[in-house]
Short mmCIF file of C-alpha atoms and ligand atoms in Angstrom, two decimals:
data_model
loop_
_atom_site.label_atom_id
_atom_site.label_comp_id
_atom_site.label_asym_id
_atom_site.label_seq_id
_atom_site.Cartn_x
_atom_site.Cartn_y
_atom_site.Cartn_z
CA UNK A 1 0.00 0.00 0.00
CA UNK A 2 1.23 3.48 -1.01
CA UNK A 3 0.46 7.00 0.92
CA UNK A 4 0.35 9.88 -1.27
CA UNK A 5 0.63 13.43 0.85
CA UNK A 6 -0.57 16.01 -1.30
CA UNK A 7 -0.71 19.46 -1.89
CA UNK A 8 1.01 20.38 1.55
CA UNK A 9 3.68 22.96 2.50
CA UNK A 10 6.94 20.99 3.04
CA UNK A 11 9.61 21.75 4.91
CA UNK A 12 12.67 19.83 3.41
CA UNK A 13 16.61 20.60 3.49
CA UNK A 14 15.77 24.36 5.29
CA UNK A 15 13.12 25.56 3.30
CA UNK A 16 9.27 25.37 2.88
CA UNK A 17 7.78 24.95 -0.21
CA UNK A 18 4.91 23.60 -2.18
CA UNK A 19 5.35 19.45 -2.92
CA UNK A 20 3.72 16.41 -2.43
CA UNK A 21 5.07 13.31 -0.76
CA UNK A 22 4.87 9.68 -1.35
CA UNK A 23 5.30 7.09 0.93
CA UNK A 24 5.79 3.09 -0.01
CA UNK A 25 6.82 0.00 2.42
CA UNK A 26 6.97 2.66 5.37
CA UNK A 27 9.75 4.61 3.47
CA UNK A 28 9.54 7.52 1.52
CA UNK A 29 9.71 6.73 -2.38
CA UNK A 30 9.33 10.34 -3.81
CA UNK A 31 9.07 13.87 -3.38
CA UNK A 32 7.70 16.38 -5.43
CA UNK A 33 4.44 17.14 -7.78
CA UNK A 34 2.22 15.10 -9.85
CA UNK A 35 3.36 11.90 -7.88
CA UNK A 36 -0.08 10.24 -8.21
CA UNK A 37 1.04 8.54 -11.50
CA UNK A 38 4.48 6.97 -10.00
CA UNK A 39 1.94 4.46 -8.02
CA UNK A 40 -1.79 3.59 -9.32
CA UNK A 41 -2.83 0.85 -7.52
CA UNK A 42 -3.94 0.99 -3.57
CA UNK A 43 -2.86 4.74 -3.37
CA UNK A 44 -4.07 6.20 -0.50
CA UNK A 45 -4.56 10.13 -0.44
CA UNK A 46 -4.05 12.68 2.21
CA UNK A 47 -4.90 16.37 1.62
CA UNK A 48 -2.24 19.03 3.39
CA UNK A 49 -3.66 22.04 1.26
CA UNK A 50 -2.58 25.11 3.30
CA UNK A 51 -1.30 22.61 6.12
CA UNK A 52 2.75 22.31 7.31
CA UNK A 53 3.95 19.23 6.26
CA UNK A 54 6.99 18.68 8.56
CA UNK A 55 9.84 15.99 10.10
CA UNK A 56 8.74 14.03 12.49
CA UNK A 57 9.83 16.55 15.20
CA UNK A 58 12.90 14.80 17.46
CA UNK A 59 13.07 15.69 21.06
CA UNK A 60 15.70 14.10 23.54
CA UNK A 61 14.80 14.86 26.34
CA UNK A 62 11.70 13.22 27.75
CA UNK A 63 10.44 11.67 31.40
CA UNK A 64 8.20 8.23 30.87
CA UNK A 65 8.51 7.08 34.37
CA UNK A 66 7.49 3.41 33.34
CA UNK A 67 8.99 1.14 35.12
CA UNK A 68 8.62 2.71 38.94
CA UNK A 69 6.54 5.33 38.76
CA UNK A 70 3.74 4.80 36.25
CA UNK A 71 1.00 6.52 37.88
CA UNK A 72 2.67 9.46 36.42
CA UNK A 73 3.23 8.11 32.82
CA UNK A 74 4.01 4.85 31.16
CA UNK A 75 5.61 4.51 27.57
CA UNK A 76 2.58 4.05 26.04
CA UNK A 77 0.76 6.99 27.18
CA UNK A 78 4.21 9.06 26.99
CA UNK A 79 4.83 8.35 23.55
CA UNK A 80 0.97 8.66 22.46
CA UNK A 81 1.67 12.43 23.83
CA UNK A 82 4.83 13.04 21.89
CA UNK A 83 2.96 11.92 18.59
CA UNK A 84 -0.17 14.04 19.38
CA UNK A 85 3.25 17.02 19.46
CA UNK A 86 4.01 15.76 16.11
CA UNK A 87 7.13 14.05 17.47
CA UNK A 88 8.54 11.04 16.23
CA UNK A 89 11.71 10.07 18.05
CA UNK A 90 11.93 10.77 21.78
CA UNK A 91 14.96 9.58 24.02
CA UNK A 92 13.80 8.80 27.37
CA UNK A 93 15.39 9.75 30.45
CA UNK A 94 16.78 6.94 32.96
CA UNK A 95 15.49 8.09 36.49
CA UNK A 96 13.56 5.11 36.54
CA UNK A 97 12.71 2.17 39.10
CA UNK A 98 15.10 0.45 38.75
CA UNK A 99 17.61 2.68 36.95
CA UNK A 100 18.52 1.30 33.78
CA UNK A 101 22.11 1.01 35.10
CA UNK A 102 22.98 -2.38 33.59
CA UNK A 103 23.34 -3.76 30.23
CA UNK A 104 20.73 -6.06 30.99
CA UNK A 105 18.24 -3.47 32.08
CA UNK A 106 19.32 -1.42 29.14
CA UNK A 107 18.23 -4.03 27.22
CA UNK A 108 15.27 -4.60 28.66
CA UNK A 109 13.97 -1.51 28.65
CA UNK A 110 14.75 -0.54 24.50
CA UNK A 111 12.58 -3.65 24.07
CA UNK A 112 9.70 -2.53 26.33
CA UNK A 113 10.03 0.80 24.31
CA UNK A 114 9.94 -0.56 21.29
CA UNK A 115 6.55 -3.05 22.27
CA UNK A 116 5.11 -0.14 23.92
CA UNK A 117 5.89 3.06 22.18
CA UNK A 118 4.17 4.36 19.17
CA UNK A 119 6.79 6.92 18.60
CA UNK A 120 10.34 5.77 18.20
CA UNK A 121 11.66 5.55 22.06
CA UNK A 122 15.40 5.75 22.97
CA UNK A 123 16.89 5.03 26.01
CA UNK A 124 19.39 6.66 27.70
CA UNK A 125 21.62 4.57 30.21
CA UNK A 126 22.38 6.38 33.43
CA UNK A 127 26.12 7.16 34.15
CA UNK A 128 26.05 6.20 37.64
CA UNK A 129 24.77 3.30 39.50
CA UNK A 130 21.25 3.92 41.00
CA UNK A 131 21.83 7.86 40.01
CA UNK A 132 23.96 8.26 42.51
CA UNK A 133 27.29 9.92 41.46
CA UNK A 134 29.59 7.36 42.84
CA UNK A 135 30.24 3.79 41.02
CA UNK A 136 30.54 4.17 37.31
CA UNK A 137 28.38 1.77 34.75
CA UNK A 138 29.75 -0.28 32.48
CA UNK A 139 29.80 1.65 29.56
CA UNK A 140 30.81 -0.58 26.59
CA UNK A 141 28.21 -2.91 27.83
CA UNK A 142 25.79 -0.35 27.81
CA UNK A 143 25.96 0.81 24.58
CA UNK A 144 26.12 -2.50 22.75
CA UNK A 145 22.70 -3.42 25.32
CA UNK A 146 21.52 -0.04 22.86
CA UNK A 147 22.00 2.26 25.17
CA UNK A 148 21.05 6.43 23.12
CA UNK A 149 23.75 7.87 25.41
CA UNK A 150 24.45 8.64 28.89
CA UNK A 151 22.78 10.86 31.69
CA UNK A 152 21.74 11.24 35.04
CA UNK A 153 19.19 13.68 34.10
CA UNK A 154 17.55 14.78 37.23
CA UNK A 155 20.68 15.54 39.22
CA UNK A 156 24.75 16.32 38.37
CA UNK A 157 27.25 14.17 38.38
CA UNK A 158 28.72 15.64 41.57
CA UNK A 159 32.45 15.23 41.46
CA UNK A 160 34.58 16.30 38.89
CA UNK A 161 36.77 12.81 39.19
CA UNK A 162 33.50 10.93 38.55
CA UNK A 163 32.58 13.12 35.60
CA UNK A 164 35.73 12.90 34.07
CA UNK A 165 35.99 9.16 33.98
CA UNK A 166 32.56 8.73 32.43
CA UNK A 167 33.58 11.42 29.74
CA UNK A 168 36.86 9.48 29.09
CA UNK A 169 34.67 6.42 28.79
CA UNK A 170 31.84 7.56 26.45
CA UNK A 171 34.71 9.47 24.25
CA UNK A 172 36.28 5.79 23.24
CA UNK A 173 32.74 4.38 22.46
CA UNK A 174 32.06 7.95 20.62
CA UNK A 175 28.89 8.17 22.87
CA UNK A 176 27.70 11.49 23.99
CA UNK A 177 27.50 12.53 28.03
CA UNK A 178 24.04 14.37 28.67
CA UNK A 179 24.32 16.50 31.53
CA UNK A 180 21.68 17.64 34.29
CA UNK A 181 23.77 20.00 35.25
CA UNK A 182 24.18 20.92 38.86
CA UNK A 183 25.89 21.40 41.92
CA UNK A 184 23.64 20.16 45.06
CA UNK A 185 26.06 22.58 47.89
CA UNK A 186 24.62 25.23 45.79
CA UNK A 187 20.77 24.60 46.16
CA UNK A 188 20.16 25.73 49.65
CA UNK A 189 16.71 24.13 49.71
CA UNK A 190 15.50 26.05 46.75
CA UNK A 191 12.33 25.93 44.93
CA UNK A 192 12.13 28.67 42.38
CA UNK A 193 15.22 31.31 40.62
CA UNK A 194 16.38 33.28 43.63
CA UNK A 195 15.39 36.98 43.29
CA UNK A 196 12.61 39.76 43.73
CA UNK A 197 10.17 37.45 42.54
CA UNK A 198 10.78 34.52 44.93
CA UNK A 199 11.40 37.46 47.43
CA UNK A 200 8.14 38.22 46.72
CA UNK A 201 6.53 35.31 47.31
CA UNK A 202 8.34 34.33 50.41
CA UNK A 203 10.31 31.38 48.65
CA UNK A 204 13.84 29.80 48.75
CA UNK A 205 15.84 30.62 45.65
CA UNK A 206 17.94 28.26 43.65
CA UNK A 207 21.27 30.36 42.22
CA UNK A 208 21.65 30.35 38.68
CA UNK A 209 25.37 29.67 39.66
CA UNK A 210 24.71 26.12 41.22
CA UNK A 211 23.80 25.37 37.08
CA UNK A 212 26.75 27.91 35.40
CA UNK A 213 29.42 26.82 38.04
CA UNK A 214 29.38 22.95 36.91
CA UNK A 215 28.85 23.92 33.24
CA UNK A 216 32.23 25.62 33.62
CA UNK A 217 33.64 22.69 35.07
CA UNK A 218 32.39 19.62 32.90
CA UNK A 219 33.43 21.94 29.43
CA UNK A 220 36.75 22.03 30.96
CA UNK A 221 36.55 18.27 31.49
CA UNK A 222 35.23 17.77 27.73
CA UNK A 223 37.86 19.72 26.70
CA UNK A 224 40.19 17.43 27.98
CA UNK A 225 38.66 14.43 27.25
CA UNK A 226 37.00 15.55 23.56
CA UNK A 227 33.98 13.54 24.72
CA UNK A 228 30.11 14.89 22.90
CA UNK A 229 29.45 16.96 25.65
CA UNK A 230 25.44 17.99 25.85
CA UNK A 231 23.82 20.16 28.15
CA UNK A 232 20.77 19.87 29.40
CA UNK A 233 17.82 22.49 29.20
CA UNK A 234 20.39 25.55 30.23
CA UNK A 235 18.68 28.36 31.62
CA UNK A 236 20.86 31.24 33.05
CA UNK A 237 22.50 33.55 30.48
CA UNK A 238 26.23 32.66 31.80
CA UNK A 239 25.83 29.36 30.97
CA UNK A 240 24.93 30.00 27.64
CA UNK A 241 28.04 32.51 27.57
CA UNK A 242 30.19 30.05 28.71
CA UNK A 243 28.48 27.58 25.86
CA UNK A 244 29.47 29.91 23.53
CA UNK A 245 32.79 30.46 24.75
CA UNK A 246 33.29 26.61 24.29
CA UNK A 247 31.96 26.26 20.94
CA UNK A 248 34.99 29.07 20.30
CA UNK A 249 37.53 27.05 21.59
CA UNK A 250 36.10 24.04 19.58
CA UNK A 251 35.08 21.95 22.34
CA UNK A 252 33.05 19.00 21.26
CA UNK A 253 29.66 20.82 23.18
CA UNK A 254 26.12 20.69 21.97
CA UNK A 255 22.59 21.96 24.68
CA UNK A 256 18.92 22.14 24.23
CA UNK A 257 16.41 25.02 25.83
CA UNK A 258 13.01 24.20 26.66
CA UNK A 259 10.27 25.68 25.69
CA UNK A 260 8.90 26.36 28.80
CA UNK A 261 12.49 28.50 29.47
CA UNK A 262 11.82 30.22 26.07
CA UNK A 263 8.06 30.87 26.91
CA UNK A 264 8.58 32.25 30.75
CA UNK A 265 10.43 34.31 33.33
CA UNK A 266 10.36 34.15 37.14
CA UNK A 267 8.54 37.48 37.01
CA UNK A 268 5.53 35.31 35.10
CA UNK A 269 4.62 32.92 38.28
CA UNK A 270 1.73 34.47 39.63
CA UNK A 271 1.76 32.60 42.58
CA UNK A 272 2.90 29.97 44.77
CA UNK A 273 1.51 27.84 41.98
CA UNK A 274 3.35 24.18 41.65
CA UNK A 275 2.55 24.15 37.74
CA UNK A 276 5.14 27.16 37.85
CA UNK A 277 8.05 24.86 39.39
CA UNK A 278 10.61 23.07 37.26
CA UNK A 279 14.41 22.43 37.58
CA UNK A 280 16.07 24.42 36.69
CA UNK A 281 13.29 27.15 37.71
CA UNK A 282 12.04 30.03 35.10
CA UNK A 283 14.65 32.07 35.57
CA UNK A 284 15.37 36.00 35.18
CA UNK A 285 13.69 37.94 32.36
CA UNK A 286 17.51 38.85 31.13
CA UNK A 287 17.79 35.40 31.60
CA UNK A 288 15.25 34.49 28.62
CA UNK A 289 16.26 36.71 26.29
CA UNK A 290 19.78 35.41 26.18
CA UNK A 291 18.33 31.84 25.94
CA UNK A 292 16.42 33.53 22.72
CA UNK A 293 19.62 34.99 21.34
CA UNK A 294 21.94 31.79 22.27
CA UNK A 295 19.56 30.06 20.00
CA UNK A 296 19.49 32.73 16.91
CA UNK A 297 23.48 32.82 16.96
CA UNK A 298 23.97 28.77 16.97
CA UNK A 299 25.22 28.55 20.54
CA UNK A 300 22.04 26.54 21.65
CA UNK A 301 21.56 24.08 19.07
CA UNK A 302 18.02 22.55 19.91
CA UNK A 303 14.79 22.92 21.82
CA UNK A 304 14.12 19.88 23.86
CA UNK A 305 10.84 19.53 26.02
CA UNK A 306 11.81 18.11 29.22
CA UNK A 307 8.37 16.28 29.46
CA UNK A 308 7.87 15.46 32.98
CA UNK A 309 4.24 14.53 34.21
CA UNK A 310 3.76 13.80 37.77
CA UNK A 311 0.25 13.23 39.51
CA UNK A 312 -2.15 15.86 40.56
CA UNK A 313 -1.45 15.41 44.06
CA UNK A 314 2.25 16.37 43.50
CA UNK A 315 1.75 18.86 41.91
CA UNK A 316 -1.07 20.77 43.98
CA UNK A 317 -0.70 22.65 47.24
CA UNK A 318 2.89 24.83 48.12
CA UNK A 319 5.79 24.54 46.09
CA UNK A 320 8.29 24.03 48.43
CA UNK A 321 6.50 20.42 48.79
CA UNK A 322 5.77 20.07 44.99
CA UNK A 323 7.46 18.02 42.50
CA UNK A 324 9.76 19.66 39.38
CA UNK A 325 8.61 19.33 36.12
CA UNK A 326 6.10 20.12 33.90
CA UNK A 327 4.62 18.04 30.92
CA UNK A 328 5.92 18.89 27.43
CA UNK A 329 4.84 17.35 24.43
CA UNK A 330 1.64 17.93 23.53
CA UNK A 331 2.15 21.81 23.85
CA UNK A 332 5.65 22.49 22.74
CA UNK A 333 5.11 22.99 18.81
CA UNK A 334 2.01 25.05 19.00
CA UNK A 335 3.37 27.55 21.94
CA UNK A 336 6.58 28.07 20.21
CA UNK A 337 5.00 28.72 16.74
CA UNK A 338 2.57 30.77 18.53
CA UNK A 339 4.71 33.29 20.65
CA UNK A 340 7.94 33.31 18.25
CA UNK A 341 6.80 32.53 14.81
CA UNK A 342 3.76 34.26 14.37
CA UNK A 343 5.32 37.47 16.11
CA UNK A 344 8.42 37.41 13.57
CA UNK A 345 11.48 36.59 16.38
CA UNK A 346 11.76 33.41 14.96
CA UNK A 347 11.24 32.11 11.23
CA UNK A 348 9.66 28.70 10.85
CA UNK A 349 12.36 27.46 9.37
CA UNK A 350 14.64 28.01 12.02
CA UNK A 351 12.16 26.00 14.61
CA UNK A 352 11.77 23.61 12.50
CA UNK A 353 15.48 23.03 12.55
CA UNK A 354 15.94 23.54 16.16
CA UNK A 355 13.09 20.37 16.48
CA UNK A 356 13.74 18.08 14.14
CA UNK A 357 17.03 18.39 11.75
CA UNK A 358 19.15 19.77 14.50
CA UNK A 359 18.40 17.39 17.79
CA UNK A 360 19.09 14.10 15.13
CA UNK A 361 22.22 15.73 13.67
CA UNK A 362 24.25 16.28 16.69
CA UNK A 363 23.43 13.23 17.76
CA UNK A 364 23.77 10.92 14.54
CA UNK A 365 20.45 9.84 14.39
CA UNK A 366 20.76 8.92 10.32
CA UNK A 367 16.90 8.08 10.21
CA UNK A 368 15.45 11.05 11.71
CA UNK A 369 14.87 14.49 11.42
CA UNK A 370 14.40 15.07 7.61
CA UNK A 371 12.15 14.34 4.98
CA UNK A 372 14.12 12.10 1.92
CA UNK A 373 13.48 10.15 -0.64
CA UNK A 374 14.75 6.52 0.72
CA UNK A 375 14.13 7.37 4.79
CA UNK A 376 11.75 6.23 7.28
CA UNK A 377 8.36 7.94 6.47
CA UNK A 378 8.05 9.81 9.51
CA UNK A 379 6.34 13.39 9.58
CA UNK A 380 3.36 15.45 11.08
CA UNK A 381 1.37 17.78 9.86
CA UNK A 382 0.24 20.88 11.44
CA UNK A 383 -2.34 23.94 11.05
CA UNK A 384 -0.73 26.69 11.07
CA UNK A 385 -3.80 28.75 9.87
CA UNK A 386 -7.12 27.96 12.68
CA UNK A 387 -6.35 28.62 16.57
CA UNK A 388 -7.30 26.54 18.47
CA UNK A 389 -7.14 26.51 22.46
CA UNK A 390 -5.22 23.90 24.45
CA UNK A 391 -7.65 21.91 26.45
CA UNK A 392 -6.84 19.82 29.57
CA UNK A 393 -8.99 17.18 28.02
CA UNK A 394 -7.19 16.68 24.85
CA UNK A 395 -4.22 15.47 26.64
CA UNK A 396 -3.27 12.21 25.63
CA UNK A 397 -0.60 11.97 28.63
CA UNK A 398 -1.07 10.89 31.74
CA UNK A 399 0.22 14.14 33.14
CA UNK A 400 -1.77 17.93 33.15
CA UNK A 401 0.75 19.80 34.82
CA UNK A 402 1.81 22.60 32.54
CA UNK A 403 1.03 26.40 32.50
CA UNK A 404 -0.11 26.33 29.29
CA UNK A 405 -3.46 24.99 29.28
CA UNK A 406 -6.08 27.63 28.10
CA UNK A 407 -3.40 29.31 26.02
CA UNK A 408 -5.08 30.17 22.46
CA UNK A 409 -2.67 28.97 19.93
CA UNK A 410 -1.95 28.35 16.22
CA UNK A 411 0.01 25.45 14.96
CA UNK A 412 -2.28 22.23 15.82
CA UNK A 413 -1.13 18.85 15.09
CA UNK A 414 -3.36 17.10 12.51
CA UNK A 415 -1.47 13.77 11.71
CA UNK A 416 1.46 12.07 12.96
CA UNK A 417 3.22 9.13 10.64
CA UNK A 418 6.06 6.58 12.03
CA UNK A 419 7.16 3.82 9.23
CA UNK A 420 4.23 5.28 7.02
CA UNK A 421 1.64 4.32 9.66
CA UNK A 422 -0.57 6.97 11.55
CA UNK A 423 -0.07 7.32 15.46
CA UNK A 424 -1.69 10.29 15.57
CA UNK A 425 -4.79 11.91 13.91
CA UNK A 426 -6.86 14.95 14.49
CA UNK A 427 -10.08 13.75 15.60
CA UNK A 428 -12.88 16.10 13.13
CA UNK A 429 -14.84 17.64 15.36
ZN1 LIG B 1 17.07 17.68 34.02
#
């Protein structure tokens, strides 16, 4: 059977322009106009007139909590989220029950992703045992189990000695270190970015320096080690000066934003609101804009969601008890078109690269992140033209803990192809 995508605006090799797309065997055969002819038997048709017809966005950084903690999330309902974003290849962080710490459990879980996902799932392998900064995995073993890379996403690697062994290790295998980045004698019980506005609500600040201060260390690390050095979701403008600094000097460094960093300062919490708290916290307003700027001059090189759902309970009542994280995926596309698309500080283009071609480039993902003839047929299509408003209800994840909700936006997802085959699809109201 043979898909036939017509009529929609593609976005292919950095531009958008008018072409139609056919799909065969969960590949894509063709692209280009009057396609209908190259296959006449069983052709199914899909209309994009006026619609985006995009990548498969990529996102790797993502929170599915299944094993340990699936009242939250599980991969199914996870990756159901990420296609109803118009994502098609998530990596999924490791601060799991049990940790996938082991080759075995690496294993384990890329086959549970793959039985249970209806996005492409990859799985990250933790650096430390059980998370914990101290005994180092075994790294070869880890990869060839299929380990994505390596992180301990939801805290630093607290010692330098520690950091630079795993960075020595992943550099042999040529595996990339993904860095949480942060330095726990720096929190001081913190909840939100210390300043006015946490003055103002009467709660504990997190420094931006207990995130900066261990960026400067690890790039000095990667530097000597040449390991793929990624940081995670930065948010204070002197880490993203000392990115750029970095990228200067040539060190092998690569970091994501997330939207939710692009979208919001600390001054925008109204309240001692838990949907507000994430780590790292919404940080300064000066803080933003140079997030915003390290993306237009290359220093950040992708927007990453940091989908983390938690339970209602956890996140309802006073933030100092709350849980971090907010959910991701099902918003990120739509508020990012919305806020810097339609008001001209971004071009489509460039979010489109900073979602789909960038995120599988820097991290060699050869089937992902671009629409050619002879690669996996996956893509989404959005509508750019009708808002719409984001409903609590229309959440496909298990998780309703974002800001965003009630936000009237443009940029819906109307269909979501992996292999050829529909995960996702507008329901016609
Ligand atoms: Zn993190």
């Amino acid at each position: 059977m043979a898909t036939l995508i017509k009529n929609g605006n593609l976005y292919q090799a950095g531009r958008i322009y008018q072409a139609d797309v056919l799909i065969e065997d969960g590949k894509i055969k063709a692209i280009g106009k009057n396609l209908s002819d190259v296959v006449k038997e069983n052709l199914v048709e899909i209309d994009a007139t006026n619609k985006l017809v995009a990548p498969g966005l990529v996102d790797v950084h993502v929170h599915y909590r299944d094993p340990g903690f699936t009242y939250k999330e599980t991969i199914h309902t996870g990756s159901l989220a990420a296609a109803h974003g118009g994502y098609t290849t998530v990596c999924a962080m490791p601060n799991l029950d049990p940790v996938p710490d082991t080759p075995e459990l690496v294993e384990k879980m890329c086959s549970r992703n793959q039985e249970d996902g209806v996005v492409k799932v990859k799985q990250y392998g933790s650096i430390t045992h059980g998370l914990k900064s101290e005994e180092l995995v075994d790294f070869d073993g880890m990869k060839k189990a299929g380990a994505f890379a390596f992180s301990n996403d939801g805290s630093g690697v607290q010692t330098a000695g520690t950091m630079y062994q795993a960075m020595k290790s992943a550099a042999a295998l040529n595996m990339a270190i993904v860095a949480h980045v942060e330095d726990n004698s720096l929190l001081f019980g913190g909840v939100m970015n210390a300043g006015k506005r946490a003055e103002e609500l009467g709660l504990p600040g997190i420094l931006g320096i207990s995130e900066s201060s261990q960026i400067a260390r690890d790039l000095l690390l990667a530097k000597e080690t040449g390991v793929h050095y990624h940081v995670c979701h930065v948010s204070t403008k002197e880490s993203v000066e000392l990115v750029r600094l970095a990228k200067q000097h040539k060190i092998n460094v690569t970091c994501e934003v997330s939207p939710h960093h692009l979208l919001l300062a600390d001054v925008d919490i109204p309240g001692n609101d838990p949907y507000y708290k994430m780590n790292p916290p919404l940080r300064g307003v000066e803080d933003r804009q140079a997030l915003i700027d390290g993306l237009l001059d290359g220093t950040i090189d992708m927007i990453a969601t940091d989908h983390a759902p938690h339970s209602i309970d956890e996140k309802t009542g006073d933030m100092r008890e709350a849980s971090f994280g907010i959910t991701g995926s099902e918003t990120a596309f739509a508020m990012l078109y919305t806020k810097f698309v339609k008001t001209g500080i971004f071009t489509l283009e460039q979010l489109l690269q900073w979602m789909s071609i960038n995120p599988a480039e820097k991290f060699g993902m050869e089937d992902a992140g671009e629409l050619l003839p002879g690669k996996s047929a996956d893509l989404a299509i959005f509508d750019l033209n009708k808002e719409y408003v984001i409903k609590e209800e229309d959440y496909l994840s298990k998780g309703i803990n974002t800001p965003f909700t009630g936000e009237k936006v443009y940029g819906q997802t109307v269909l979501t192809m992996v292999d050829g085959q529909k995960v996702y699809q507008k329901e016609e109201k």
